[in-house]
N, CA, C and O atoms as a GROMACS GRO file, in nm:
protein
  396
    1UNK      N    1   5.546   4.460 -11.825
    1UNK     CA    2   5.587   4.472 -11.687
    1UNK      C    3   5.584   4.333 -11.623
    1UNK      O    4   5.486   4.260 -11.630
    2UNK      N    5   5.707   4.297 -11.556
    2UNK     CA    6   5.658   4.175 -11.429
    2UNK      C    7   5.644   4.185 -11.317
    2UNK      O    8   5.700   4.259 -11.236
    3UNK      N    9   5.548   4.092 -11.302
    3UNK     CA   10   5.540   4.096 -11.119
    3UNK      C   11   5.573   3.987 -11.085
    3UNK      O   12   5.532   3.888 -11.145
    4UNK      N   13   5.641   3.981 -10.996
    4UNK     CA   14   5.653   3.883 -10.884
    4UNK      C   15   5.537   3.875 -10.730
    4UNK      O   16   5.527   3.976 -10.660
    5UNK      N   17   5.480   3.783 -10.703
    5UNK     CA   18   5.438   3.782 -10.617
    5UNK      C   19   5.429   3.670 -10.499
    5UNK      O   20   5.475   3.559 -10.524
    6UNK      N   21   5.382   3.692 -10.394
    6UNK     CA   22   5.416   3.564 -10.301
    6UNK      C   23   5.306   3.579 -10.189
    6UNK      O   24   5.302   3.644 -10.084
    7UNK      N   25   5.213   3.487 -10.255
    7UNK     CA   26   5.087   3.471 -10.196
    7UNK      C   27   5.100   3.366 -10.057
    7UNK      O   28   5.191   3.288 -10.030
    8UNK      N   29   4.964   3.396  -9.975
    8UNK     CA   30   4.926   3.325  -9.858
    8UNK      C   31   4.966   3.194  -9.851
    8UNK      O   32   5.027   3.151  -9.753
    9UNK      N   33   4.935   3.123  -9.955
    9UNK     CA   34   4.884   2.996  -9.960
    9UNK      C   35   5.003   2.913 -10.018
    9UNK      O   36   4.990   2.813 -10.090
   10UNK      N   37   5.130   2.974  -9.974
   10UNK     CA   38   5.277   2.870 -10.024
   10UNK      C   39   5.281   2.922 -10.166
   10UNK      O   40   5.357   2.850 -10.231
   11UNK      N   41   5.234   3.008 -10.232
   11UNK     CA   42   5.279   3.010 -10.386
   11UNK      C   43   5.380   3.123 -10.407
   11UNK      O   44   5.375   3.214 -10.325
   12UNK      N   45   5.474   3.131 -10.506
   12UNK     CA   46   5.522   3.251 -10.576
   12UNK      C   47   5.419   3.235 -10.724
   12UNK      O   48   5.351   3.146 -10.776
   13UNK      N   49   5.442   3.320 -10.741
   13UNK     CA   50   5.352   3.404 -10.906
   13UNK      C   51   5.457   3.462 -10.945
   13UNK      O   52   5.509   3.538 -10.864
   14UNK      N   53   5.507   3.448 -11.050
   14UNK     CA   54   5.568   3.522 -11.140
   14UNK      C   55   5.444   3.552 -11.297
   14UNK      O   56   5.382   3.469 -11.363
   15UNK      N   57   5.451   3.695 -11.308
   15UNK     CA   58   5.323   3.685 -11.393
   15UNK      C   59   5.392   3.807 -11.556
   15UNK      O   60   5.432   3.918 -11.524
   16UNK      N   61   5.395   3.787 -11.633
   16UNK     CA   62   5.458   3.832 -11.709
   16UNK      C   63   5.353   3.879 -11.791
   16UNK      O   64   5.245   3.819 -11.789
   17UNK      N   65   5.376   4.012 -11.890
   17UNK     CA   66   5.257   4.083 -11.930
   17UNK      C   67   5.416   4.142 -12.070
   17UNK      O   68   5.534   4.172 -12.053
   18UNK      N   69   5.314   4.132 -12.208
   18UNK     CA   70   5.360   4.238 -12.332
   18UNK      C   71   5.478   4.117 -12.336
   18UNK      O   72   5.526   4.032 -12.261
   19UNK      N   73   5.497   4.168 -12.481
   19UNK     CA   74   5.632   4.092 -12.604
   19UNK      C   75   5.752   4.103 -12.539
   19UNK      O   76   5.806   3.994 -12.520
   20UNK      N   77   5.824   4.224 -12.489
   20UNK     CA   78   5.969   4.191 -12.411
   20UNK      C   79   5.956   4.050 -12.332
   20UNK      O   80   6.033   3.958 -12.362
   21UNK      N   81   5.865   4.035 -12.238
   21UNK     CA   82   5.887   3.979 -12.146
   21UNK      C   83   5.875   3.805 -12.212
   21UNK      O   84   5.856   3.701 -12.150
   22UNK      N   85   5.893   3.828 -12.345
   22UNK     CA   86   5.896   3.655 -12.388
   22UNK      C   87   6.023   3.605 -12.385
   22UNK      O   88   6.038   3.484 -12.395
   23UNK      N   89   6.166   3.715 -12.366
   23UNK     CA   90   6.286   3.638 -12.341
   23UNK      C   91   6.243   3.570 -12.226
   23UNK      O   92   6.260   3.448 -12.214
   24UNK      N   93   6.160   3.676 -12.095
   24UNK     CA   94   6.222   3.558 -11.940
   24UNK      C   95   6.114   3.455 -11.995
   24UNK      O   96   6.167   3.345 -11.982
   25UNK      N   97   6.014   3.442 -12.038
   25UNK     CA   98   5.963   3.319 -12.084
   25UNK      C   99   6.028   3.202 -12.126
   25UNK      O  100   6.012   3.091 -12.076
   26UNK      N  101   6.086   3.225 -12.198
   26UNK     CA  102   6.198   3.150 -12.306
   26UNK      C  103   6.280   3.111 -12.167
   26UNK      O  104   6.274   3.000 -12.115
   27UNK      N  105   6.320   3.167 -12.142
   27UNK     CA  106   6.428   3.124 -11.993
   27UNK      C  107   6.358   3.065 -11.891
   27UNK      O  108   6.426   3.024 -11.796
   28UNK      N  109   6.228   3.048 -11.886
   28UNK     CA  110   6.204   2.957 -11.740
   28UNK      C  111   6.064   2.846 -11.763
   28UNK      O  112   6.013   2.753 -11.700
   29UNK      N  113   6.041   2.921 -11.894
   29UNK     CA  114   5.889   2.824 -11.931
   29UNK      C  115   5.908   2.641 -11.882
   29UNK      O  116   5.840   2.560 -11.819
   30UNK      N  117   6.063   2.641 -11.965
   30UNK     CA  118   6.055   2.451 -11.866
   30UNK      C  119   6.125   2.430 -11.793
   30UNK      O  120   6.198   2.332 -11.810
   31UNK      N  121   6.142   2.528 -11.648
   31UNK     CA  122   6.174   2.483 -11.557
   31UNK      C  123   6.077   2.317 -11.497
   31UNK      O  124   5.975   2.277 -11.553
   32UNK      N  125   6.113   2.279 -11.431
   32UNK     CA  126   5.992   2.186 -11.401
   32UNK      C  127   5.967   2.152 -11.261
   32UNK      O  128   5.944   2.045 -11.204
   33UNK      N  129   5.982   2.331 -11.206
   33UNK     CA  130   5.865   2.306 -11.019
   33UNK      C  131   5.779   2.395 -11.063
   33UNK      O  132   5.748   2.460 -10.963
   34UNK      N  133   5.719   2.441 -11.161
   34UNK     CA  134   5.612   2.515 -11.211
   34UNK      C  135   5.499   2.440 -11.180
   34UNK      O  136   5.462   2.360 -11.267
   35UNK      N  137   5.404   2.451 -11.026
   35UNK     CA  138   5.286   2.381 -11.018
   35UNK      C  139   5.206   2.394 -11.190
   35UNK      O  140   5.200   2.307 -11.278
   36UNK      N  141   5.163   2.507 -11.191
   36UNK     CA  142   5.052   2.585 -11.293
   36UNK      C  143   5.102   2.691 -11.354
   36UNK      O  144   5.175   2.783 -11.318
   37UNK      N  145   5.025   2.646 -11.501
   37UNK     CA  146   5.035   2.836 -11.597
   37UNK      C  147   4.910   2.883 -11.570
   37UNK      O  148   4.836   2.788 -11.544
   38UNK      N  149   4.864   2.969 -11.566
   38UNK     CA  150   4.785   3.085 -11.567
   38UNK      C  151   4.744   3.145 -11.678
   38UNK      O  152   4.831   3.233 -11.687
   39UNK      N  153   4.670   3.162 -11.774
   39UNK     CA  154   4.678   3.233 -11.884
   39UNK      C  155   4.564   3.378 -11.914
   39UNK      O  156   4.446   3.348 -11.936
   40UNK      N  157   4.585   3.461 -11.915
   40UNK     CA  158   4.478   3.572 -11.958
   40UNK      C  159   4.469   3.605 -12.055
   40UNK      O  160   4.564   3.663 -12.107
   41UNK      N  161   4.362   3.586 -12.117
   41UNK     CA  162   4.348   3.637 -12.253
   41UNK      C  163   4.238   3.758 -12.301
   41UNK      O  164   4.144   3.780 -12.224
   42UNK      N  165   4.246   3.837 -12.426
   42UNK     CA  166   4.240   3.973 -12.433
   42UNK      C  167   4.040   3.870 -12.463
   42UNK      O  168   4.013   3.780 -12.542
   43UNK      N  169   3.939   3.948 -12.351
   43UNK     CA  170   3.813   3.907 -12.388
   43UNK      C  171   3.788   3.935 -12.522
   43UNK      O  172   3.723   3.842 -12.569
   44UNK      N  173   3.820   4.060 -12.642
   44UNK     CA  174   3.795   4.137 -12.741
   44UNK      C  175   3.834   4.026 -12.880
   44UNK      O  176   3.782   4.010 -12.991
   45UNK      N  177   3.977   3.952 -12.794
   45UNK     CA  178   4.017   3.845 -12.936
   45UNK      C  179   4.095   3.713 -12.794
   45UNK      O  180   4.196   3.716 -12.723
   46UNK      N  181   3.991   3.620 -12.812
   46UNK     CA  182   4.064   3.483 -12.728
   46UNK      C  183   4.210   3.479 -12.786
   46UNK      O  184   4.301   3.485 -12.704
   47UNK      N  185   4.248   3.470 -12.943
   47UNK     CA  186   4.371   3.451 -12.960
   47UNK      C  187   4.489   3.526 -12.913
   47UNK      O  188   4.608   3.505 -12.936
   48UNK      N  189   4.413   3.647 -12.821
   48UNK     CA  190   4.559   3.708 -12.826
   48UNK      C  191   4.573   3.716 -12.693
   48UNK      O  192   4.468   3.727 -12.629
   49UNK      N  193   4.701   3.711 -12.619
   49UNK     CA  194   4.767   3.645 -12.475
   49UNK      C  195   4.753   3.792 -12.416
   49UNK      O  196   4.776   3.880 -12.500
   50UNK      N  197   4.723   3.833 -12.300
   50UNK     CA  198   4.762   3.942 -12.226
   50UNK      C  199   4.840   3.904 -12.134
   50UNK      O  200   4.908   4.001 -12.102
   51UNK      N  201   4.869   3.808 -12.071
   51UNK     CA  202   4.956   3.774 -11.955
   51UNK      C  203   4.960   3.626 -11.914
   51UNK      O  204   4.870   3.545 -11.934
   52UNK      N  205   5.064   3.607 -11.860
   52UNK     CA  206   5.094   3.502 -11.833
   52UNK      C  207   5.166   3.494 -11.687
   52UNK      O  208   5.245   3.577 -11.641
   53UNK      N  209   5.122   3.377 -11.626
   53UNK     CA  210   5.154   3.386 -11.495
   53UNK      C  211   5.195   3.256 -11.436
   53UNK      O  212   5.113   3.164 -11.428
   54UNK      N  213   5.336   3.240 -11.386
   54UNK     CA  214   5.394   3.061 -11.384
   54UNK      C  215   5.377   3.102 -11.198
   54UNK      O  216   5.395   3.205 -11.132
   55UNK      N  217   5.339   2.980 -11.170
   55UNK     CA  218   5.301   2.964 -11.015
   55UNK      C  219   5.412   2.801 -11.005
   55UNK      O  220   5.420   2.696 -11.068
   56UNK      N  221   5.480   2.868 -10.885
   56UNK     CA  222   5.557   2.778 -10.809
   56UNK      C  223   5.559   2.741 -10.658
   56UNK      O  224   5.548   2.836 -10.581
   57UNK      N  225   5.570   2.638 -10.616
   57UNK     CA  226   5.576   2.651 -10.426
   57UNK      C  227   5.684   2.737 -10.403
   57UNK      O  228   5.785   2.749 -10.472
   58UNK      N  229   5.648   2.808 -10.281
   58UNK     CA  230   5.690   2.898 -10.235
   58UNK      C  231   5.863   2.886 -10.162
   58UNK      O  232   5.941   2.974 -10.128
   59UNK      N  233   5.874   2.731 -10.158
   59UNK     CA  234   6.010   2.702 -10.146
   59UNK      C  235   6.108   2.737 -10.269
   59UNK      O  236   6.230   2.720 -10.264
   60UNK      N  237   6.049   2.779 -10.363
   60UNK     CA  238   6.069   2.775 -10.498
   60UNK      C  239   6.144   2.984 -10.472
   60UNK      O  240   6.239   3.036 -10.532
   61UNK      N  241   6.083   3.027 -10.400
   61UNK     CA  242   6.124   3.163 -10.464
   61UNK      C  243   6.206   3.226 -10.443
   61UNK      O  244   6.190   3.344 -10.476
   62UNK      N  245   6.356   3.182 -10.369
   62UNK     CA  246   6.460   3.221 -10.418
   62UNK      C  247   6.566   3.196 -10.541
   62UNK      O  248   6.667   3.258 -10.572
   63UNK      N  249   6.516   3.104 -10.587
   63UNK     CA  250   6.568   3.036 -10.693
   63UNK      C  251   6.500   3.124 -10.853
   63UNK      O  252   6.556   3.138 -10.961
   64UNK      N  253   6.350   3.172 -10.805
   64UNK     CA  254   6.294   3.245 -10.892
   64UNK      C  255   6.380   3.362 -10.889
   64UNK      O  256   6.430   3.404 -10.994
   65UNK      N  257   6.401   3.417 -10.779
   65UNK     CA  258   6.472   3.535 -10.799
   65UNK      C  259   6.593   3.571 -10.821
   65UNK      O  260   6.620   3.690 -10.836
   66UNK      N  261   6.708   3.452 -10.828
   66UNK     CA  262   6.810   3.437 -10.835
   66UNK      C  263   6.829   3.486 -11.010
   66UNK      O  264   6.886   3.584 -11.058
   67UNK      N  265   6.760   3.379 -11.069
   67UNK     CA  266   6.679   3.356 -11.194
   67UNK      C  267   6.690   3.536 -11.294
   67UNK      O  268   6.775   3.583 -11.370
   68UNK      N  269   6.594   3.574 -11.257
   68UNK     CA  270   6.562   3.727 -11.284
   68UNK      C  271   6.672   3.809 -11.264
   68UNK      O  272   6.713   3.891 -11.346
   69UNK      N  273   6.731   3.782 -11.132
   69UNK     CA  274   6.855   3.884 -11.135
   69UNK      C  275   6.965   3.851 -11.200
   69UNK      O  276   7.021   3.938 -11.267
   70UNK      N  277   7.020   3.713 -11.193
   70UNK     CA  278   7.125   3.726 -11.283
   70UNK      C  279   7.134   3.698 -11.480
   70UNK      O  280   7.226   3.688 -11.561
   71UNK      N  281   6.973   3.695 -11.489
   71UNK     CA  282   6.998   3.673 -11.628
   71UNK      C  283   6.915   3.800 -11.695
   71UNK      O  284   6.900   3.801 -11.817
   72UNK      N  285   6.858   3.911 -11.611
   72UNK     CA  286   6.758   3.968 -11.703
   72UNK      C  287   6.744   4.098 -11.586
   72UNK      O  288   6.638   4.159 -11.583
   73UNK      N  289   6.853   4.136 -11.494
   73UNK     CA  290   6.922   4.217 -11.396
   73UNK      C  291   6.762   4.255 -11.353
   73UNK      O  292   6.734   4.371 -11.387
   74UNK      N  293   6.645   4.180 -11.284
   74UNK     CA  294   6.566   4.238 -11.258
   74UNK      C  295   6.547   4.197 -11.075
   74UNK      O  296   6.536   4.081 -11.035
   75UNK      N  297   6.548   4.292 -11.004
   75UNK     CA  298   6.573   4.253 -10.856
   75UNK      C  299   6.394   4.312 -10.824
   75UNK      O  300   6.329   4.403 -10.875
   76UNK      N  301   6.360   4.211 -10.718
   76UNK     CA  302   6.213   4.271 -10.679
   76UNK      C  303   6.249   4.258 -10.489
   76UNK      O  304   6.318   4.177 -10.428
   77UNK      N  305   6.155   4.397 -10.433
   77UNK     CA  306   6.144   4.390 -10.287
   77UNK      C  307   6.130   4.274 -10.237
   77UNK      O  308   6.108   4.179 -10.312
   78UNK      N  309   6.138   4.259 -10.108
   78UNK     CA  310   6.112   4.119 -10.040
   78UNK      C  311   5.939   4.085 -10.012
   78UNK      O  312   5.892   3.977  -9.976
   79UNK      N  313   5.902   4.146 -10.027
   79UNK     CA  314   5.745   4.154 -10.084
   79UNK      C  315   5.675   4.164 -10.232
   79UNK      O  316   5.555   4.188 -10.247
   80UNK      N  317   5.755   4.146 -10.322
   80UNK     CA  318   5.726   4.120 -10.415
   80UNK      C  319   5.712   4.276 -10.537
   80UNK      O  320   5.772   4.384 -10.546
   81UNK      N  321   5.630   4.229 -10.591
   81UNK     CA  322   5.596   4.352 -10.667
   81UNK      C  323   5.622   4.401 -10.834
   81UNK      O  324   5.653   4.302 -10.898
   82UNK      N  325   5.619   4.479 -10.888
   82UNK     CA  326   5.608   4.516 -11.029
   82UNK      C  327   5.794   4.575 -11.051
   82UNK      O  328   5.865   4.648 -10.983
   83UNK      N  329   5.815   4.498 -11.180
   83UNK     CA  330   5.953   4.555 -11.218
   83UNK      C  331   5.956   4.590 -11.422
   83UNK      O  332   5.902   4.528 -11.513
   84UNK      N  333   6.024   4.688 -11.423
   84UNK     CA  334   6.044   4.694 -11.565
   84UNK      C  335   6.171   4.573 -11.622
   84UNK      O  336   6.284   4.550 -11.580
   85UNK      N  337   6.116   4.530 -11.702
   85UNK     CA  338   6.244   4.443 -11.783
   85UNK      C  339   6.357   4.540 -11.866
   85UNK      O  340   6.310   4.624 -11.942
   86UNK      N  341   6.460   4.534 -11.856
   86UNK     CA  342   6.590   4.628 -11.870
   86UNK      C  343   6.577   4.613 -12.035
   86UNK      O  344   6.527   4.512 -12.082
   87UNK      N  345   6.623   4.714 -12.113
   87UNK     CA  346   6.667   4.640 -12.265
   87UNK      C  347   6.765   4.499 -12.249
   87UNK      O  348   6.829   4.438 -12.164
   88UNK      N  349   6.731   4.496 -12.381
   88UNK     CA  350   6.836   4.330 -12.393
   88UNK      C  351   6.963   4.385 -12.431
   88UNK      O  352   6.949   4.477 -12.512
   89UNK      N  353   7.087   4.359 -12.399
   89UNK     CA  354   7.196   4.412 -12.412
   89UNK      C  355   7.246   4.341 -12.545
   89UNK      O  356   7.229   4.223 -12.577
   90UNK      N  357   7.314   4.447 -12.617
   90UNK     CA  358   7.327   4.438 -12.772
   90UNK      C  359   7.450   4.301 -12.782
   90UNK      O  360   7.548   4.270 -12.715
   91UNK      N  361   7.397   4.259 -12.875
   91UNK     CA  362   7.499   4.117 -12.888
   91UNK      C  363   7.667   4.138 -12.914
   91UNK      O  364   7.717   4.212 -12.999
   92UNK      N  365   7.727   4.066 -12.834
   92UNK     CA  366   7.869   4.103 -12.822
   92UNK      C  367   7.965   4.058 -13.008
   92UNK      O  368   7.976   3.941 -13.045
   93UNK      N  369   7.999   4.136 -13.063
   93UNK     CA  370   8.089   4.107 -13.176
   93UNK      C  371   8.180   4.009 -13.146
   93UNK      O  372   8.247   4.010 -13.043
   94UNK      N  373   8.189   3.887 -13.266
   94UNK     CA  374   8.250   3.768 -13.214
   94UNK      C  375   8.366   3.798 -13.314
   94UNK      O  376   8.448   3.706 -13.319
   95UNK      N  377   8.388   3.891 -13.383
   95UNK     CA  378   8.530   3.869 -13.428
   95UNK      C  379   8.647   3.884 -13.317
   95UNK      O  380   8.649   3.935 -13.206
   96UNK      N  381   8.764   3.803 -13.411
   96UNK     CA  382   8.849   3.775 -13.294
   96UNK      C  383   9.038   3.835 -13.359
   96UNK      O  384   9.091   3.764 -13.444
   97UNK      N  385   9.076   3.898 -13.334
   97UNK     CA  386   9.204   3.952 -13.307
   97UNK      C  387   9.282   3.891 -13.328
   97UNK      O  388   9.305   3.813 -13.236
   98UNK      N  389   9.351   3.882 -13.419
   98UNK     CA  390   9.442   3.799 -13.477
   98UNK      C  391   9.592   3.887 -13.485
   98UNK      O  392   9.607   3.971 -13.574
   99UNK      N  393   9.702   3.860 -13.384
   99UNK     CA  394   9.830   3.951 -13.366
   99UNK      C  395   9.926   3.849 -13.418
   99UNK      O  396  10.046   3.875 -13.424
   0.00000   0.00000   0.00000
């Protein structure tokens, strides 16, 4: 699940949780207005990631959301909040038509 969030203190949180959500990873990990990562890890095994959470200034969060919606169709309230990540849409067949 992701959340988006948009705290007091000038920040957006985008916080990403479970294996789907490593495409939007892959898609924004090097942006570079990412103040801070965030990392949670499972207390039971340090090696294994439970969530991840990229913090940006808050001037930053339409651009976050632009982000989400047009590459990974995920739209969040204007208050933020929890969204399911859509399946990944099946890869388009590149053969090509020859008339």
């Amino acid at each position: 699940m992701t959340t988006l969030s948009v705290g007091e203190i000038g920040e957006v949180r985008l916080t990403l949780r479970g294996e789907d959500e490593n495409r939007i990873l892959a898609t924004v990990r090097r942006w570079p207005h990412w103040l801070r990562v965030d990392i949670e890890r499972d207390p039971g095994d340090p090696q294994r990631c439970l969530a991840i959470t990229l913090v940006a200034d808050r001037i930053h969060e339409p651009i976050v959301r632009d982000i989400l919606k047009r590459s990974f169709g995920i739209t969040f309230p204007e208050t933020g909040g929890d969204a399911e990540l859509p399946p990944e849409a099946p890869p388009r067949s590149r053969k090509r038509r020859w008339h």
